Amino acid sequence: MTEELNVKELFSNFIKFNRRNNRLLLIFIVFGVLSVIIFQKFKTPYYETKAICMSGISEYERVKYEEEWLQRTAIDLINYLEINIENKDYKALSSLLGVDFKVAKKIKKIEAEQLYQKDMNEEFFSLNKFEIMLTVFDNMIIEDVQQGLLYYFSNNTYVNDYYMRFNESCDQIINDINYEMRLLEKVRLEGASNSLDVSTHSVNIVSGKEGKNISNQIISLSDLREEVKMKKLLFKPLAYVQDFAHVDKKEDDILVWGILGGFLSFCLGLIVAFIKEVN
């Protein structure tokens, strides 16, 4: 009971203290909020945008990754750029992205994150795509940065080496399939000329997917060839599923910083008012 009375008395004294010094506190709060607004108005505004991407690096490496790690190498390469941005090493950043120094200097932040989706059981599972968050001081350089990221991936020694090997492998597989298809076509033509039904004596082959046997070799090989072609087409070092959106709205954080500035000014006013009453 005594503790409740002490709390009530303390709160009552605090209210009375604020009333006695309301003008002083109001001056501090107004000054703090106005200072933040003025600072934000003169501060360089920035723009935030996003892009959805995918990368075929894990396919080049031919390593059996868990689903959530399929895009890990690409995400790490994107986030590596943040080191140069934080250190304000715009010369190195412009070299990596293949953009002008002035463009690199206007990049505030680049960050990549894995994308997830919720299933019917309310559980999240990773997609084979990731998201890039870009913050710049000039919305006119968004396209330059987008092209710069493509340049960055295509000129990375590790990625480029594996990508070349991947393309060579795909081309070799396609050539081998075409050769086998020509042989099969030749066998069928010879069988037809000798009135033989070759298709009934054909040997089952696997189409590349475990457990899926198809009796018609030509159809199977054609299906496999198209699958390889599609992989070669889709699995780029970096591909944009959705480009960076062009934004015109400036982000200045006036509301957040205004509230914070007002609160800090109020606390400072309380200290000054307390010192004033003590003296």
Coordinates of C-alpha atoms in Angstrom, one line a residue:
M1 CA 0.0 0.0 0.0
T2 CA 2.8 2.3 0.9
E3 CA 4.6 1.5 -2.4
E4 CA 1.5 2.4 -4.4
L5 CA 1.2 5.7 -2.6
N6 CA 4.9 6.5 -3.3
V7 CA 4.4 5.7 -7.0
K8 CA 1.3 7.9 -7.2
E9 CA 3.1 10.7 -5.4
L10 CA 6.1 10.4 -7.7
F11 CA 3.9 10.5 -10.8
S12 CA 1.9 13.5 -9.4
N13 CA 5.1 15.4 -8.7
F14 CA 6.4 14.6 -12.2
I15 CA 3.2 16.0 -13.7
K16 CA 3.4 19.1 -11.5
F17 CA 7.1 19.5 -12.5
N18 CA 6.1 19.4 -16.2
R19 CA 3.4 22.0 -15.7
R20 CA 5.7 24.4 -13.9
N21 CA 8.3 24.1 -16.7
N22 CA 5.9 23.6 -19.7
R23 CA 7.2 26.6 -21.6
L24 CA 10.8 25.6 -21.3
L25 CA 10.1 22.0 -22.2
L26 CA 8.0 23.1 -25.2
I27 CA 10.8 25.3 -26.4
F28 CA 13.2 22.4 -26.3
I29 CA 10.8 20.0 -28.1
V30 CA 10.0 22.5 -30.8
F31 CA 13.7 23.3 -31.3
G32 CA 14.6 19.6 -31.5
V33 CA 11.9 18.7 -34.0
L34 CA 12.7 21.8 -36.2
S35 CA 16.4 20.9 -36.1
V36 CA 15.6 17.4 -37.4
I37 CA 13.3 18.7 -40.1
I38 CA 15.9 21.3 -41.3
F39 CA 18.7 18.7 -41.2
Q40 CA 16.6 16.2 -43.2
K41 CA 15.7 18.8 -45.8
F42 CA 19.3 19.7 -46.4
K43 CA 20.4 16.0 -46.2
T44 CA 20.8 14.1 -49.5
P45 CA 17.6 12.1 -50.1
Y46 CA 17.8 8.4 -51.1
Y47 CA 15.7 6.0 -53.1
E48 CA 15.0 2.3 -52.3
T49 CA 14.1 -0.3 -54.9
K50 CA 14.2 -4.1 -55.2
A51 CA 14.8 -6.8 -57.9
I52 CA 14.1 -10.5 -58.0
C53 CA 16.9 -12.6 -59.4
M54 CA 18.2 -16.1 -59.9
S55 CA 21.6 -17.6 -60.6
G56 CA 22.8 -20.9 -62.1
I57 CA 26.1 -21.0 -60.2
S58 CA 25.1 -24.0 -58.1
E59 CA 24.2 -25.8 -61.3
Y60 CA 27.7 -25.1 -62.7
E61 CA 29.4 -26.4 -59.6
R62 CA 27.3 -29.6 -59.7
V63 CA 27.3 -29.8 -55.9
K64 CA 24.2 -31.3 -54.3
Y65 CA 23.2 -28.3 -52.1
E66 CA 20.2 -28.1 -49.8
E67 CA 17.4 -26.1 -51.3
E68 CA 18.0 -23.0 -49.1
W69 CA 21.7 -22.9 -50.2
L70 CA 21.1 -23.1 -54.0
Q71 CA 21.5 -19.3 -54.4
R72 CA 24.0 -18.9 -51.5
T73 CA 27.1 -18.2 -53.7
A74 CA 25.2 -15.5 -55.7
I75 CA 23.9 -13.9 -52.5
D76 CA 27.3 -13.8 -51.0
L77 CA 28.8 -12.2 -54.1
I78 CA 26.2 -9.4 -53.9
N79 CA 26.7 -8.8 -50.2
Y80 CA 30.4 -8.7 -50.7
L81 CA 30.0 -5.3 -52.5
E82 CA 28.7 -3.8 -49.2
I83 CA 32.3 -4.0 -47.9
N84 CA 33.4 -1.5 -50.5
I85 CA 30.4 0.7 -49.9
E86 CA 30.9 0.8 -46.1
N87 CA 34.6 1.6 -46.6
K88 CA 33.7 4.2 -49.2
D89 CA 36.1 2.5 -51.6
Y90 CA 34.1 3.7 -54.6
K91 CA 37.1 3.2 -57.0
A92 CA 37.1 -0.5 -56.3
L93 CA 33.3 -0.6 -56.5
S94 CA 33.2 1.1 -59.8
S95 CA 35.8 -1.4 -61.1
L96 CA 33.8 -4.4 -60.0
L97 CA 30.5 -3.1 -61.4
G98 CA 32.1 -1.6 -64.6
V99 CA 30.4 1.8 -63.9
D100 CA 31.6 5.3 -63.7
F101 CA 33.1 6.5 -60.4
K102 CA 30.3 9.1 -60.0
V103 CA 27.7 6.3 -60.3
A104 CA 29.5 4.1 -57.7
K105 CA 29.6 7.1 -55.3
K106 CA 25.8 7.4 -55.4
I107 CA 25.2 3.9 -54.2
K108 CA 24.2 3.9 -50.5
K109 CA 23.6 0.1 -50.0
I110 CA 23.3 -3.2 -51.8
E111 CA 21.9 -6.3 -50.0
A112 CA 20.7 -9.7 -51.2
E113 CA 18.4 -12.1 -49.3
Q114 CA 17.0 -15.6 -50.0
L115 CA 13.3 -15.6 -51.0
Y116 CA 10.9 -17.9 -49.1
Q117 CA 7.3 -18.9 -49.6
K118 CA 4.8 -20.3 -47.1
D119 CA 3.1 -23.6 -47.9
M120 CA -0.3 -24.9 -46.9
N121 CA 1.1 -26.1 -43.5
E122 CA 2.2 -22.5 -42.7
E123 CA 5.8 -23.6 -43.1
F124 CA 8.3 -21.6 -45.1
F125 CA 10.4 -23.2 -47.9
S126 CA 13.1 -21.6 -50.0
L127 CA 12.7 -20.7 -53.6
N128 CA 15.4 -20.9 -56.3
K129 CA 15.3 -17.1 -56.4
F130 CA 16.6 -14.2 -54.3
E131 CA 15.9 -10.5 -53.8
I132 CA 18.3 -7.6 -54.1
M133 CA 17.6 -4.5 -52.2
L134 CA 19.2 -1.4 -53.7
T135 CA 19.5 2.1 -52.0
V136 CA 20.9 5.0 -54.1
F137 CA 21.1 8.7 -53.8
D138 CA 20.1 9.2 -57.4
N139 CA 17.2 7.3 -59.0
M140 CA 18.7 7.9 -62.4
I141 CA 21.5 5.4 -61.8
I142 CA 19.3 2.4 -61.0
E143 CA 19.6 1.1 -64.6
D144 CA 23.4 1.6 -64.5
V145 CA 23.6 -0.5 -61.3
Q146 CA 21.4 -3.2 -62.7
Q147 CA 23.7 -3.6 -65.7
G148 CA 26.7 -3.3 -63.5
L149 CA 25.7 -6.3 -61.4
L150 CA 25.4 -8.4 -64.7
Y151 CA 28.9 -7.2 -65.5
Y152 CA 30.2 -8.0 -62.0
F153 CA 29.0 -11.6 -62.3
S154 CA 30.1 -12.2 -65.9
N155 CA 33.6 -10.9 -65.1
N156 CA 34.1 -12.8 -61.9
T157 CA 36.9 -15.3 -62.5
Y158 CA 35.4 -18.1 -60.5
V159 CA 31.9 -17.8 -61.9
N160 CA 33.1 -17.2 -65.5
D161 CA 35.3 -20.3 -65.4
Y162 CA 32.5 -22.6 -64.2
Y163 CA 30.0 -20.9 -66.6
M164 CA 32.3 -21.7 -69.6
R165 CA 32.7 -25.3 -68.5
F166 CA 28.9 -25.5 -68.0
N167 CA 28.2 -24.2 -71.6
E168 CA 30.8 -26.6 -73.0
S169 CA 29.3 -29.5 -71.2
C170 CA 25.8 -28.6 -72.4
D171 CA 27.0 -28.2 -76.0
Q172 CA 28.7 -31.6 -75.8
I173 CA 25.6 -33.3 -74.4
I174 CA 23.5 -31.7 -77.2
N175 CA 25.9 -32.9 -79.9
D176 CA 26.0 -36.4 -78.4
I177 CA 22.2 -36.5 -78.3
N178 CA 22.0 -35.3 -81.9
Y179 CA 24.5 -38.0 -83.0
E180 CA 22.5 -40.7 -81.2
M181 CA 19.2 -39.5 -82.7
R182 CA 20.7 -39.6 -86.2
L183 CA 21.9 -43.2 -85.6
L184 CA 18.4 -44.2 -84.3
E185 CA 16.8 -42.6 -87.3
K186 CA 19.1 -44.5 -89.6
V187 CA 18.3 -47.8 -87.8
R188 CA 14.6 -47.1 -88.1
L189 CA 14.9 -46.3 -91.8
E190 CA 16.8 -49.5 -92.5
G191 CA 14.3 -51.4 -90.4
A192 CA 11.4 -49.9 -92.4
S193 CA 13.1 -50.8 -95.7
N194 CA 13.4 -54.4 -94.5
S195 CA 9.8 -54.4 -93.2
L196 CA 10.9 -54.7 -89.6
D197 CA 9.2 -53.0 -86.7
V198 CA 12.2 -51.6 -84.9
S199 CA 10.1 -49.8 -82.2
T200 CA 8.9 -53.0 -80.8
H201 CA 12.4 -54.2 -80.2
S202 CA 13.8 -51.0 -78.9
V203 CA 15.6 -51.0 -75.6
N204 CA 14.3 -48.7 -72.8
I205 CA 16.6 -45.8 -71.9
V206 CA 16.5 -43.4 -69.0
S207 CA 15.6 -39.8 -69.8
G208 CA 17.8 -38.3 -67.2
K209 CA 15.3 -38.4 -64.4
E210 CA 15.6 -41.3 -62.0
G211 CA 13.0 -44.0 -62.5
K212 CA 11.5 -42.5 -65.7
N213 CA 11.9 -45.0 -68.5
I214 CA 10.7 -44.2 -72.0
S215 CA 10.5 -46.8 -74.7
N216 CA 10.8 -44.5 -77.7
Q217 CA 14.4 -43.4 -77.8
I218 CA 14.0 -40.5 -80.2
I219 CA 11.3 -38.9 -78.2
S220 CA 13.3 -39.4 -75.0
L221 CA 16.5 -38.0 -76.4
S222 CA 14.6 -35.1 -77.9
D223 CA 13.0 -34.3 -74.5
L224 CA 16.4 -34.5 -72.9
R225 CA 18.0 -32.3 -75.5
E226 CA 15.3 -29.6 -74.9
E227 CA 15.9 -29.8 -71.2
V228 CA 19.6 -29.2 -71.6
K229 CA 18.9 -26.3 -74.0
M230 CA 16.5 -24.8 -71.5
K231 CA 19.1 -25.1 -68.7
K232 CA 21.7 -23.4 -70.8
L233 CA 19.3 -20.6 -71.6
L234 CA 18.0 -20.1 -68.1
F235 CA 21.1 -20.7 -65.9
K236 CA 23.0 -17.5 -66.4
P237 CA 25.5 -16.3 -63.7
L238 CA 22.8 -13.7 -62.9
A239 CA 19.4 -13.3 -64.4
Y240 CA 16.7 -10.8 -63.5
V241 CA 13.3 -12.4 -63.0
Q242 CA 12.0 -8.8 -62.2
D243 CA 14.1 -5.7 -62.9
F244 CA 14.7 -3.0 -60.3
A245 CA 11.6 -0.8 -60.1
H246 CA 12.2 2.8 -61.1
V247 CA 11.1 4.8 -58.0
D248 CA 10.5 8.6 -57.7
K249 CA 9.6 8.7 -54.0
K250 CA 12.4 9.9 -51.8
E251 CA 13.1 8.3 -48.4
D252 CA 14.0 10.9 -45.8
D253 CA 12.9 9.4 -42.5
I254 CA 11.6 12.8 -41.2
L255 CA 8.8 11.2 -39.1
V256 CA 11.1 8.7 -37.3
W257 CA 13.9 11.1 -36.7
G258 CA 11.4 13.9 -35.8
I259 CA 9.8 11.7 -33.0
L260 CA 13.3 10.7 -31.8
G261 CA 14.5 14.3 -31.9
G262 CA 11.5 15.5 -30.0
F263 CA 11.9 12.8 -27.3
L264 CA 15.6 13.5 -26.8
S265 CA 14.9 17.2 -26.6
F266 CA 12.2 16.6 -24.0
C267 CA 14.7 14.6 -21.9
L268 CA 17.3 17.4 -22.2
G269 CA 14.6 19.9 -21.3
L270 CA 13.8 17.9 -18.1
I271 CA 17.5 18.0 -17.1
V272 CA 17.8 21.7 -17.7
A273 CA 14.5 22.4 -15.8
F274 CA 15.6 20.3 -12.9
I275 CA 18.9 22.1 -12.6
K276 CA 17.1 25.4 -12.8
E277 CA 14.8 24.5 -9.9
V278 CA 17.6 23.1 -7.8
N279 CA 19.5 26.4 -8.2

